[in-house]
XYZ file of C-alpha atoms in Angstrom:
395
model
C 11.289 38.034 -9.774
C 9.783 41.351 -8.723
C 6.037 41.055 -9.274
C 3.177 43.089 -7.906
C 0.424 41.103 -6.220
C -1.963 41.989 -9.061
C 0.461 40.852 -11.786
C 1.305 37.664 -9.902
C -2.414 36.903 -9.648
C -2.781 37.345 -13.419
C 0.101 34.937 -14.024
C -1.459 32.291 -11.776
C -4.805 32.657 -13.550
C -3.074 32.450 -16.933
C -0.994 29.423 -15.977
C -3.661 27.723 -13.886
C -2.895 25.724 -10.771
C -1.450 22.284 -10.284
C 1.494 22.838 -12.664
C 4.854 21.118 -12.745
C 7.670 23.490 -11.810
C 11.359 22.923 -12.435
C 13.780 23.726 -9.625
C 17.209 24.178 -11.177
C 20.573 25.609 -10.204
C 23.571 26.981 -12.058
C 26.882 28.510 -10.927
C 26.916 32.246 -10.374
C 28.890 34.257 -12.912
C 30.008 37.838 -13.351
C 26.715 38.493 -15.062
C 23.661 37.958 -12.881
C 22.795 34.274 -13.346
C 19.074 34.764 -12.814
C 18.797 37.788 -15.098
C 20.598 35.895 -17.855
C 18.209 32.965 -17.511
C 15.183 35.236 -17.374
C 16.263 37.169 -20.446
C 16.726 34.013 -22.562
C 13.662 32.084 -21.399
C 11.081 34.725 -20.497
C 11.894 38.081 -22.104
C 13.194 36.919 -25.486
C 11.322 33.640 -26.041
C 8.306 33.670 -23.691
C 8.972 30.077 -22.622
C 8.454 30.334 -18.877
C 7.891 32.349 -15.743
C 10.968 32.334 -13.493
C 11.660 33.030 -9.832
C 14.740 33.202 -7.689
C 14.759 30.395 -5.125
C 16.732 31.402 -2.079
C 18.635 28.641 -0.248
C 20.749 29.546 2.797
C 24.318 28.373 3.368
C 23.745 24.915 4.821
C 26.380 22.797 6.583
C 28.335 21.113 3.834
C 30.416 18.414 5.517
C 32.600 16.302 3.245
C 31.983 15.422 -0.399
C 31.775 11.735 0.562
C 29.051 12.497 3.112
C 27.186 14.563 0.517
C 27.275 11.694 -1.981
C 25.789 9.403 0.652
C 23.173 12.045 1.484
C 22.194 12.241 -2.173
C 20.802 8.703 -1.993
C 19.079 9.426 1.324
C 17.570 12.613 -0.050
C 16.062 10.846 -3.055
C 14.300 8.352 -0.778
C 13.225 11.040 1.689
C 11.944 13.232 -1.147
C 9.838 10.375 -2.527
C 8.456 9.452 0.902
C 7.559 12.983 1.988
C 5.920 13.770 -1.356
C 3.892 10.556 -1.136
C 2.587 11.433 2.336
C 1.872 15.017 1.245
C -0.189 13.690 -1.673
C -2.047 11.247 0.587
C -3.103 14.064 2.905
C -4.026 16.330 -0.015
C -6.104 13.604 -1.676
C -7.903 12.820 1.590
C -8.657 16.498 2.113
C -9.865 17.021 -1.453
C -12.031 13.881 -1.295
C -13.730 15.146 1.871
C -14.272 18.736 0.738
C -15.569 17.545 -2.645
C -18.715 16.566 -0.731
C -19.013 20.190 0.359
C -18.283 21.710 -3.055
C -14.818 22.843 -2.015
C -12.086 23.881 -4.450
C -8.472 22.757 -4.315
C -7.164 26.323 -4.144
C -9.375 27.067 -1.152
C -8.210 24.165 0.993
C -4.590 23.425 -0.008
C -3.094 26.245 2.001
C 0.441 26.578 3.380
C 1.266 29.233 5.973
C -1.891 31.170 4.982
C -0.869 31.169 1.309
C -1.900 28.997 -1.608
C 0.729 26.429 -2.509
C 2.043 28.252 -5.574
C 2.519 31.505 -3.669
C 4.388 29.646 -0.935
C 6.617 27.894 -3.486
C 7.383 30.873 -5.700
C 8.181 33.111 -2.743
C 9.893 30.388 -0.719
C 11.770 31.464 2.377
C 13.764 29.032 4.506
C 12.149 28.452 7.923
C 15.097 28.739 10.311
C 12.907 28.079 13.373
C 11.784 24.669 12.083
C 14.933 23.734 10.205
C 18.022 25.335 11.865
C 20.808 25.633 9.312
C 23.337 25.038 12.113
C 22.251 21.382 12.218
C 23.983 18.782 10.023
C 22.058 18.022 6.836
C 21.668 14.379 7.848
C 19.959 15.489 11.087
C 17.605 17.825 9.204
C 16.629 15.043 6.804
C 16.084 12.482 9.571
C 13.964 14.911 11.613
C 11.778 15.664 8.598
C 11.294 11.970 7.856
C 10.403 11.155 11.464
C 7.849 13.949 11.678
C 6.225 13.113 8.345
C 6.167 9.420 9.244
C 4.127 10.338 12.324
C 1.654 12.239 10.130
C 1.425 9.220 7.833
C 0.543 6.921 10.742
C -2.059 9.376 12.069
C -3.639 9.702 8.627
C -4.050 5.936 8.302
C -5.947 5.841 11.614
C -8.134 8.890 10.959
C -8.925 7.950 7.348
C -9.720 4.382 8.429
C -12.157 5.593 11.079
C -13.848 7.977 8.648
C -14.117 5.338 5.906
C -15.525 2.760 8.328
C -18.227 5.195 9.433
C -19.018 6.017 5.800
C -19.382 2.301 5.034
C -21.741 1.913 8.003
C -23.920 4.735 6.699
C -23.909 3.279 3.197
C -24.927 -0.094 4.610
C -27.814 1.541 6.510
C -28.926 3.296 3.331
C -28.853 0.036 1.386
C -30.906 -1.685 4.063
C -33.396 1.171 4.161
C -33.813 1.214 0.394
C -33.782 -2.522 -0.371
C -36.601 -5.036 -0.624
C -37.753 -7.182 2.277
C -34.862 -9.606 1.784
C -32.449 -6.879 2.912
C -34.484 -4.045 4.368
C -34.101 -3.264 8.056
C -37.391 -4.253 9.683
C -37.097 -2.168 12.848
C -39.195 0.639 11.315
C -41.587 -1.767 9.551
C -42.691 -4.091 12.348
C -44.777 -2.649 15.204
C -45.006 -3.940 18.745
C -48.644 -4.949 18.214
C -47.572 -7.381 15.473
C -45.110 -9.258 17.695
C -45.985 -12.233 19.877
C -43.263 -13.215 22.326
C -43.914 -15.397 25.415
C -42.039 -18.015 27.389
C -42.849 -20.621 24.728
C -44.025 -18.697 21.655
C -42.039 -16.568 19.216
C -42.722 -14.569 16.063
C -40.856 -15.162 12.788
C -40.963 -12.705 9.904
C -40.965 -14.275 6.453
C -40.209 -12.587 3.114
C -42.416 -14.308 0.520
C -42.091 -13.674 -3.231
C -45.390 -12.295 -4.482
C -45.507 -14.927 -7.212
C -45.869 -17.699 -4.599
C -47.853 -15.807 -1.972
C -50.852 -18.169 -2.288
C -48.565 -21.193 -1.960
C -47.209 -19.787 1.279
C -50.636 -19.110 2.746
C -51.704 -22.658 1.857
C -48.645 -24.402 3.303
C -47.045 -22.368 6.101
C -48.987 -24.203 8.829
C -47.480 -27.519 7.660
C -43.836 -26.393 7.539
C -43.304 -27.632 11.105
C -45.347 -29.301 13.842
C -45.900 -26.399 16.193
C -47.092 -23.496 14.007
C -50.139 -21.671 15.403
C -52.978 -22.023 12.903
C -54.050 -18.825 11.129
C -51.147 -16.869 12.722
C -49.875 -15.532 9.380
C -50.226 -11.748 9.359
C -49.376 -9.555 6.386
C -47.088 -6.881 7.861
C -46.090 -5.017 4.692
C -45.308 -5.510 1.020
C -43.139 -4.016 -1.695
C -42.920 -4.595 -5.436
C -41.323 -8.036 -5.066
C -42.091 -9.451 -1.626
C -44.762 -9.722 1.036
C -43.617 -9.703 4.636
C -45.592 -12.077 6.875
C -45.467 -12.690 10.585
C -45.870 -16.310 11.726
C -46.264 -17.415 15.377
C -44.962 -20.803 16.540
C -43.344 -22.546 19.464
C -39.807 -21.264 19.870
C -38.325 -24.788 20.079
C -39.621 -25.448 16.558
C -38.202 -22.300 14.953
C -35.177 -23.950 13.293
C -37.346 -26.660 11.694
C -39.656 -24.002 10.285
C -36.744 -21.961 8.896
C -35.230 -24.966 7.113
C -38.537 -26.066 5.608
C -39.371 -22.514 4.549
C -36.000 -22.114 2.805
C -36.662 -25.220 0.687
C -39.842 -23.574 -0.609
C -38.063 -20.216 -1.243
C -39.705 -18.510 1.753
C -36.969 -16.492 3.518
C -37.174 -16.152 7.294
C -35.520 -12.902 8.279
C -33.025 -12.882 11.130
C -34.874 -10.269 13.158
C -35.823 -9.760 16.790
C -38.100 -6.865 17.601
C -36.571 -4.238 19.881
C -38.794 -1.277 20.800
C -35.692 0.864 21.379
C -34.189 0.148 17.954
C -34.887 2.253 14.869
C -32.925 2.251 11.635
C -33.934 5.860 11.034
C -32.632 6.873 14.425
C -29.442 4.868 13.857
C -28.957 6.556 10.497
C -29.527 9.997 12.017
C -27.020 9.240 14.772
C -24.407 8.005 12.277
C -24.956 11.044 10.051
C -24.340 13.303 13.045
C -21.164 11.423 13.902
C -19.970 11.735 10.318
C -20.504 15.500 10.276
C -18.362 15.898 13.396
C -15.726 13.444 12.182
C -15.550 15.189 8.797
C -14.956 18.563 10.450
C -12.173 17.094 12.591
C -10.610 15.324 9.592
C -10.659 18.493 7.477
C -8.985 20.466 10.287
C -6.327 17.770 10.720
C -5.651 17.489 6.979
C -5.395 21.253 6.478
C -2.953 21.637 9.357
C -0.767 18.688 8.428
C -0.862 19.236 4.675
C 0.757 22.585 5.432
C 3.348 20.843 7.602
C 4.218 18.100 5.109
C 4.232 20.430 2.093
C 6.593 22.761 3.946
C 8.844 19.810 4.805
C 8.768 18.626 1.185
C 9.847 21.968 -0.269
C 12.615 22.292 2.315
C 13.812 18.822 1.279
C 13.843 20.012 -2.328
C 15.969 22.962 -1.246
C 18.369 20.669 0.626
C 18.526 18.349 -2.364
C 19.337 21.169 -4.787
C 22.011 22.393 -2.382
C 23.623 18.958 -2.098
C 23.469 18.223 -5.834
C 24.842 21.682 -6.637
C 27.856 21.193 -4.376
C 28.466 17.746 -5.894
C 28.038 19.117 -9.411
C 29.822 22.473 -9.163
C 32.203 21.958 -6.215
C 33.221 24.164 -3.291
C 32.967 26.879 -2.176
C 29.212 27.066 -2.695
C 28.527 29.712 -5.331
C 25.390 28.877 -7.271
C 21.941 30.321 -7.939
C 18.811 28.197 -7.455
C 15.907 29.155 -9.712
C 12.288 28.059 -9.974
C 10.850 27.762 -13.464
C 7.234 27.366 -14.552
C 7.222 26.318 -18.242
C 4.451 27.687 -20.426
C 2.135 25.078 -21.872
C 3.676 23.279 -24.836
C 7.054 24.992 -24.390
C 8.886 22.411 -22.240
C 10.991 20.903 -25.058
C 12.114 24.273 -26.404
C 12.800 25.463 -22.860
C 15.050 22.473 -22.148
C 16.977 23.211 -25.340
C 17.429 26.838 -24.312
C 18.690 25.760 -20.885
C 21.110 23.338 -22.530
C 22.385 26.177 -24.723
C 22.931 28.249 -21.575
C 24.485 25.576 -19.373
C 25.713 22.801 -21.682
C 29.301 23.724 -20.945
C 28.841 22.756 -17.286
C 28.865 19.017 -17.941
C 32.608 19.046 -18.581
C 33.264 21.029 -15.391
C 31.232 18.886 -12.986
C 32.938 17.464 -9.892
C 32.033 14.068 -11.299
C 30.998 13.261 -14.853
C 27.572 12.805 -16.415
C 28.214 9.066 -16.475
C 28.996 9.129 -12.744
C 25.846 11.146 -12.184
C 23.637 8.623 -13.982
C 25.246 5.715 -12.124
C 25.051 7.468 -8.766
C 21.485 8.743 -8.880
C 18.700 6.237 -8.051
C 16.121 5.544 -10.726
C 16.366 6.429 -14.392
C 16.523 10.220 -14.282
C 17.294 12.281 -17.355
C 20.704 13.870 -16.976
C 21.046 17.615 -17.564
C 24.288 19.622 -17.382
C 22.650 21.672 -14.619
C 20.866 20.490 -11.460
C 17.165 20.017 -12.181
C 14.320 18.679 -10.028
C 10.596 18.608 -10.760
C 7.903 19.836 -8.361
C 4.474 18.692 -9.478
C 1.700 20.644 -7.749
C -1.178 18.749 -9.324
C -2.637 17.148 -6.212
C -5.774 16.077 -8.081
C -3.795 13.329 -9.790
C -1.649 10.522 -8.346
C 1.289 11.477 -10.544
C 4.290 12.381 -8.445
C 7.133 14.709 -9.324
C 9.902 13.398 -11.524
C 12.382 12.611 -8.825
């Protein structure tokens, strides 16, 4: 499809992004196969935008080996798409915090994903056509599997750090039952000697007087009049109590029975929840930058691998459907909104006669292909570019 850059941009704006394309193939005829399709679906009926999809002459092998590869390709296609979507979702989740847009970050070879797909060119350097198809497929799966493993580690580290920060925020914003006390208690309020220790008790305001009247009797070795009001919030008062360290457990148990909560806290002059939060925030900024870089780079790699797998799959299915020598045209179709049903009917009108000429019948096709795919008289695969949803392509 010969389009100027300006016209192509208008089409993308009209169609939006994240659309489901159809990658189909049909045998070449005396008339130009693509022009015939384009005339019926775009020029005469305005059902779609169409593009030629160039696939090189790959190593065919035997028909039996191609039938076996068809199963392998379906599984590989599903796996590589799944990993591609994982990376895209991770990237979009991270850049959402920065106000990023999908079109700005989902980039493949310095192009947005639709430009890369609609002007697809086989990458001979990465995927040499001299290699057997089985080798190409296995190499793609191995590489993408490595990306999948790396993503699990990097996403896990980032999520763990995010959970730590959220926990710090909850502690900083909670009441004195949960609040981190490192920025509440001062060194002057702490008594710590060889025998004495300080306990910090969260007391509900409703029973504050009860506490002040009974705390000295909660265990034998509480220092009289050692209760010191450290701070208070809307629900609780925080008191410091000094007692002999050997009696601390007895005091805690007795206090719990009266609904006075002794916090598990030891004063450390070098500890500060605000400083910890600042440190974690700094770590998250650096980790986010590294994760975005990794996701951008490897989304491009996995998306490229996925589209090459689609090309291999169309090649294999076309040979199985139309026979040898290879003489077919692959075409990429973007249906207009609401026109999919009519477009399928038009394609059936164009290619319905092919079902009787297939190397093996429609019934064989349905039995051979994994899953419950809809059978068409022409090869047809879906490519769903909506990475904002979890919906995969119809494989």
